[in-house]
Short mmCIF file of C-alpha atoms in Angstrom, two decimals:
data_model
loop_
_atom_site.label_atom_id
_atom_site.label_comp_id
_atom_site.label_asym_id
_atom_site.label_seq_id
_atom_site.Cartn_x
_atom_site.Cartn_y
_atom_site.Cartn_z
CA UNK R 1 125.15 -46.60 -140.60
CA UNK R 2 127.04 -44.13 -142.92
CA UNK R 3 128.20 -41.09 -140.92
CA UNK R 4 128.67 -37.97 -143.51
CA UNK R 5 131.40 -36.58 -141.69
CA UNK R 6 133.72 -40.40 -142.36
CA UNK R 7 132.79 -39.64 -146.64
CA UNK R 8 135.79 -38.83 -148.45
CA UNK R 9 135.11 -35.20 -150.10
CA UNK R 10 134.29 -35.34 -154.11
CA UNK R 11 136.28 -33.64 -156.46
CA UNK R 12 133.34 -31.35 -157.17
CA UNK R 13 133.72 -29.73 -153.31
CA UNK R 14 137.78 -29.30 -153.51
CA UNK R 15 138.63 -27.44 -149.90
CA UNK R 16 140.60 -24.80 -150.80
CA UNK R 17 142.57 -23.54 -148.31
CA UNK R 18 142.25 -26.60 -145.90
CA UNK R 19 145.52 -27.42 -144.26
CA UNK R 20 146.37 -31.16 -144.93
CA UNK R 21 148.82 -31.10 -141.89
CA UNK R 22 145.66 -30.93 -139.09
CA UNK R 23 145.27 -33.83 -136.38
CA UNK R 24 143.01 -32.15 -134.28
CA UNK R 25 139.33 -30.84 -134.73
CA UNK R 26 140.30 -28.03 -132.01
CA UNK R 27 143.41 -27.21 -134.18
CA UNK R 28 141.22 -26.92 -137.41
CA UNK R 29 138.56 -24.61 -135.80
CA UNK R 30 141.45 -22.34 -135.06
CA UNK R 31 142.56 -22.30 -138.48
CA UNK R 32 138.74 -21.28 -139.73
CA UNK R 33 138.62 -18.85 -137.23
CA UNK R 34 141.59 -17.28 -138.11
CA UNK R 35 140.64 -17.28 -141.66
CA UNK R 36 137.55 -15.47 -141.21
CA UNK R 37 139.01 -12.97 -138.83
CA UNK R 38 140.67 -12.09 -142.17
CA UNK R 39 137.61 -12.77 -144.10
CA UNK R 40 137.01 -9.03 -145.00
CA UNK R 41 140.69 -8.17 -146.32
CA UNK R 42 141.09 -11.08 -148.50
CA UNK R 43 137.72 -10.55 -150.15
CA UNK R 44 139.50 -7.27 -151.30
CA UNK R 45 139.14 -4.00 -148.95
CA UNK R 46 142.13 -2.74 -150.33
CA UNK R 47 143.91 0.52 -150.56
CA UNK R 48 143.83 2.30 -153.79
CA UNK R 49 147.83 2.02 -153.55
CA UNK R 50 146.91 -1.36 -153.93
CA UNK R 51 144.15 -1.47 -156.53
CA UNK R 52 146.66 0.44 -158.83
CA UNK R 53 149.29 -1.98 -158.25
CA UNK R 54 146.90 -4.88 -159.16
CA UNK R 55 145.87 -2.94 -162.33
CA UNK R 56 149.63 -1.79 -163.38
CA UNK R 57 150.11 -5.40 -162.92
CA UNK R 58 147.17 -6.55 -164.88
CA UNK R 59 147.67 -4.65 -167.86
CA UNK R 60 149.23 -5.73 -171.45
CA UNK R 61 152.68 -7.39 -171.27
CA UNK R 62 154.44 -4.53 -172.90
CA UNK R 63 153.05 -1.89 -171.29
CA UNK R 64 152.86 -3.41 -167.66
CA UNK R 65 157.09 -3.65 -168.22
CA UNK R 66 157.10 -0.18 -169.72
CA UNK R 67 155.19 1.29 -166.74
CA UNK R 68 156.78 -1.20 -163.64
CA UNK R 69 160.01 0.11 -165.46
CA UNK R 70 158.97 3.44 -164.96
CA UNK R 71 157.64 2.94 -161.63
CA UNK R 72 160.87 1.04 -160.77
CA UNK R 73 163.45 3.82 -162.12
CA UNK R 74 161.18 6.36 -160.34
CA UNK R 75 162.13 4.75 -156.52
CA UNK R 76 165.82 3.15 -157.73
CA UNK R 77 167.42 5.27 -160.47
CA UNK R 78 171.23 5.49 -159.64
CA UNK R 79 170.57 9.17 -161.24
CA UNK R 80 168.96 9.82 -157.47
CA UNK R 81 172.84 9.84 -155.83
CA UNK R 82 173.15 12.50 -153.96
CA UNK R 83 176.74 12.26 -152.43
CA UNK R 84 179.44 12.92 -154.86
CA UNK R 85 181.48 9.74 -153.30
CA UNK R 86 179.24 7.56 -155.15
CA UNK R 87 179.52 9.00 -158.37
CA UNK R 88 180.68 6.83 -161.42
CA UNK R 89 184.41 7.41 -161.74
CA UNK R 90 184.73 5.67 -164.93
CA UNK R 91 182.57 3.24 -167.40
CA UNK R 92 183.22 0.23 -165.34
CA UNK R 93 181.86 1.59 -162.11
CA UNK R 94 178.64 3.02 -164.62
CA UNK R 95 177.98 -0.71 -166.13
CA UNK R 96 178.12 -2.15 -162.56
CA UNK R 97 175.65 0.33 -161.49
CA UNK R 98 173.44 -0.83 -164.31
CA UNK R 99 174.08 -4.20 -164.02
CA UNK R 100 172.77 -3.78 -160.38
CA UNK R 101 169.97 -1.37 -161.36
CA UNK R 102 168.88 -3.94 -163.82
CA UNK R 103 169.05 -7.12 -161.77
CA UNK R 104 166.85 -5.48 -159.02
CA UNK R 105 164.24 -4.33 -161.84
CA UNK R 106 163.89 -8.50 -162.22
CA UNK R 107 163.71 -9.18 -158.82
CA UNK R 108 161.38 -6.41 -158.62
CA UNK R 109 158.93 -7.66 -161.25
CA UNK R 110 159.10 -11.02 -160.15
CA UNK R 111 158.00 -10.54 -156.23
CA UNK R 112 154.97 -7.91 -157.97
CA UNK R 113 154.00 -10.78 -159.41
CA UNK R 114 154.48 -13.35 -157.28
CA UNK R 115 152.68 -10.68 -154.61
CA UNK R 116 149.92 -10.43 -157.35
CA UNK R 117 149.43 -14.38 -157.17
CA UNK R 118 149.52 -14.52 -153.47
CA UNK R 119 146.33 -12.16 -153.62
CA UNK R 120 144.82 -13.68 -156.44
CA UNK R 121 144.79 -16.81 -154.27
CA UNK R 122 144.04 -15.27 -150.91
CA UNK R 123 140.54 -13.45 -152.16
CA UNK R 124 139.54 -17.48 -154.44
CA UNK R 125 140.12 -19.01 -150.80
CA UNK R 126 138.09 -16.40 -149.28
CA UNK R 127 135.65 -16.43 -151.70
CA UNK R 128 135.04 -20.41 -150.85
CA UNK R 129 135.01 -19.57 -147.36
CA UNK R 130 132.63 -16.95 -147.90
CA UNK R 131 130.38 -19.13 -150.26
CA UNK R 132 130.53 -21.86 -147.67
CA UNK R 133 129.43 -19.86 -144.63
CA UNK R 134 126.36 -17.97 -146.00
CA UNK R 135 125.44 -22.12 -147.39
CA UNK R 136 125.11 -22.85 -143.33
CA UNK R 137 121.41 -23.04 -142.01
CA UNK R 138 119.58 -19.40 -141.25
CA UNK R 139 120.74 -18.41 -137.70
CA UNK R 140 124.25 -19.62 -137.97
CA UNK R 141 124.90 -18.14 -141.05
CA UNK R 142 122.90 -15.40 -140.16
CA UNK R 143 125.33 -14.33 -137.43
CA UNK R 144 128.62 -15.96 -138.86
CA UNK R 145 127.85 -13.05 -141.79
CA UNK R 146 127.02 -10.01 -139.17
CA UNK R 147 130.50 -11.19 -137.21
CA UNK R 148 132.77 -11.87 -139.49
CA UNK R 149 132.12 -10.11 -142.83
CA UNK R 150 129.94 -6.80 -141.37
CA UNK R 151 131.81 -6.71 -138.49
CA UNK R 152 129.27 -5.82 -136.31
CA UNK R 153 129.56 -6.71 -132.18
CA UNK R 154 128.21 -9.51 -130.16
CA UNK R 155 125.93 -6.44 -128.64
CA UNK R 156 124.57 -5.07 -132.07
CA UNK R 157 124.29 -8.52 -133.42
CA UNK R 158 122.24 -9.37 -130.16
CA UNK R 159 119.74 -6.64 -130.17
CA UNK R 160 119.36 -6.82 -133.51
CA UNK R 161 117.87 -10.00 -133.94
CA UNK R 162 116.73 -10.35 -130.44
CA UNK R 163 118.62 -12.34 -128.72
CA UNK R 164 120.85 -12.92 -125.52
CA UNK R 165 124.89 -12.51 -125.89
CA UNK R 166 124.59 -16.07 -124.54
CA UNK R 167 122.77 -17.18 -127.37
CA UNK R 168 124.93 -15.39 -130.02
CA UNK R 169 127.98 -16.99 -128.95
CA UNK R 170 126.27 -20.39 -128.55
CA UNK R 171 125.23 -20.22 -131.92
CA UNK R 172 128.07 -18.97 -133.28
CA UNK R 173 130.35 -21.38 -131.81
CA UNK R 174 128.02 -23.81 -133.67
CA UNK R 175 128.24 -22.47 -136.67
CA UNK R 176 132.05 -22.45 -136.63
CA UNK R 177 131.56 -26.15 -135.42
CA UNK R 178 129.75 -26.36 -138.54
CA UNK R 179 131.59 -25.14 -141.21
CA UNK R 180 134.94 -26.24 -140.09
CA UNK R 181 133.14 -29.86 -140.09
CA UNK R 182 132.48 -28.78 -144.07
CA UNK R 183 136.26 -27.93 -144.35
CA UNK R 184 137.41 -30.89 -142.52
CA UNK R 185 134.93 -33.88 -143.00
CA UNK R 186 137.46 -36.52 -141.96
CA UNK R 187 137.86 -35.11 -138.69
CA UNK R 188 135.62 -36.20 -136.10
CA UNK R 189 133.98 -33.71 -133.76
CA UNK R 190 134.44 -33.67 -130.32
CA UNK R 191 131.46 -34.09 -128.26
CA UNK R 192 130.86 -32.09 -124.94
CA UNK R 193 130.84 -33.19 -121.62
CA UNK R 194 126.88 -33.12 -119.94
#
């Protein structure tokens, strides 16, 4: 008989975010659950520090360099010296301080972007992992969603829909059963002990 969880995944279902290094179904459940502890921030509760990063970042080539430059010379200017020792003496020590100023402005630019990517991705896996959870059956999902992404406690979660704390963390150990099974279909589940 053809067990589901042996099937190769399609193309169609990529697992984004699924380590390819994992042995263990115990070892993959820990990475899920770790990933959804995060669930909230990588969906994008961000600071508005950050959202006006993001946007500087997003902006029109010119102007994003125009304004990072700003933004840059704002925090790194060598005009900002404030001890006389490190004044330019002559108009070698100025083009070194330049050359400095304007080798950090790359660097700069490059990890904002790089930082930029590494969020881009983040909130796309969490997205999937998102999509994939609330896809479970009703009471898994139910409370997966009220845990994880609401943030509500085993208590509130219980009385709200009326059952024991027993029963919540039955079910939502079988939901994370669940989904990291969807995440990791090669990996075969462990049965428990009777």
């Amino acid at each position: 008989m053809n067990d589901p969880r042996k099937k190769k995944p399609d193309d169609s279902l990529v697992n984004y975010g699924a380590a390819d290094d994992v042995k263990t179904f115990s070892e993959a459940k820990d990475i899920i659950k770790t990933r959804l502890k995060y669930l909230r921030v990588d969906l994008g509760k961000h600071s508005p520090i950050e959202d006006s990063l993001v946007a500087e970042i997003t902006m029109a080539h010119e102007d994003k360099r125009l304004s990072l430059m700003d933004f840059y010379s704002h925090l790194y200017s060598p005009c900002k010296v404030s001890d006389l020792a490190f004044v330019p003496k002559g108009q070698g020590d100025m083009n070194d301080v330049m050359i400095d100023f304007s080798e950090g402005y790359d660097k700069f630019i490059k990890s904002m972007e790089e930082e930029y990517v590494a969020q881009l991705i983040r909130r796309r896996n969490a997205t999937i992992l998102l999509s994939k959870m609330l896809s479970i059956k009703y009471p898994y999902s139910k409370i997966m969603y009220l845990y994880y992404y609401k943030a509500m406690t085993d208590i509130e979660i219980a009385d709200s829909l009326y059952i024991s704390r027993a029963t919540f963390y039955r079910i939502k150990d079988a939901g994370l059963t669940i989904l990291t099974s969807m995440y990791y279909p090669t990996l075969e589940i462990p049965r428990k002990k009777k």
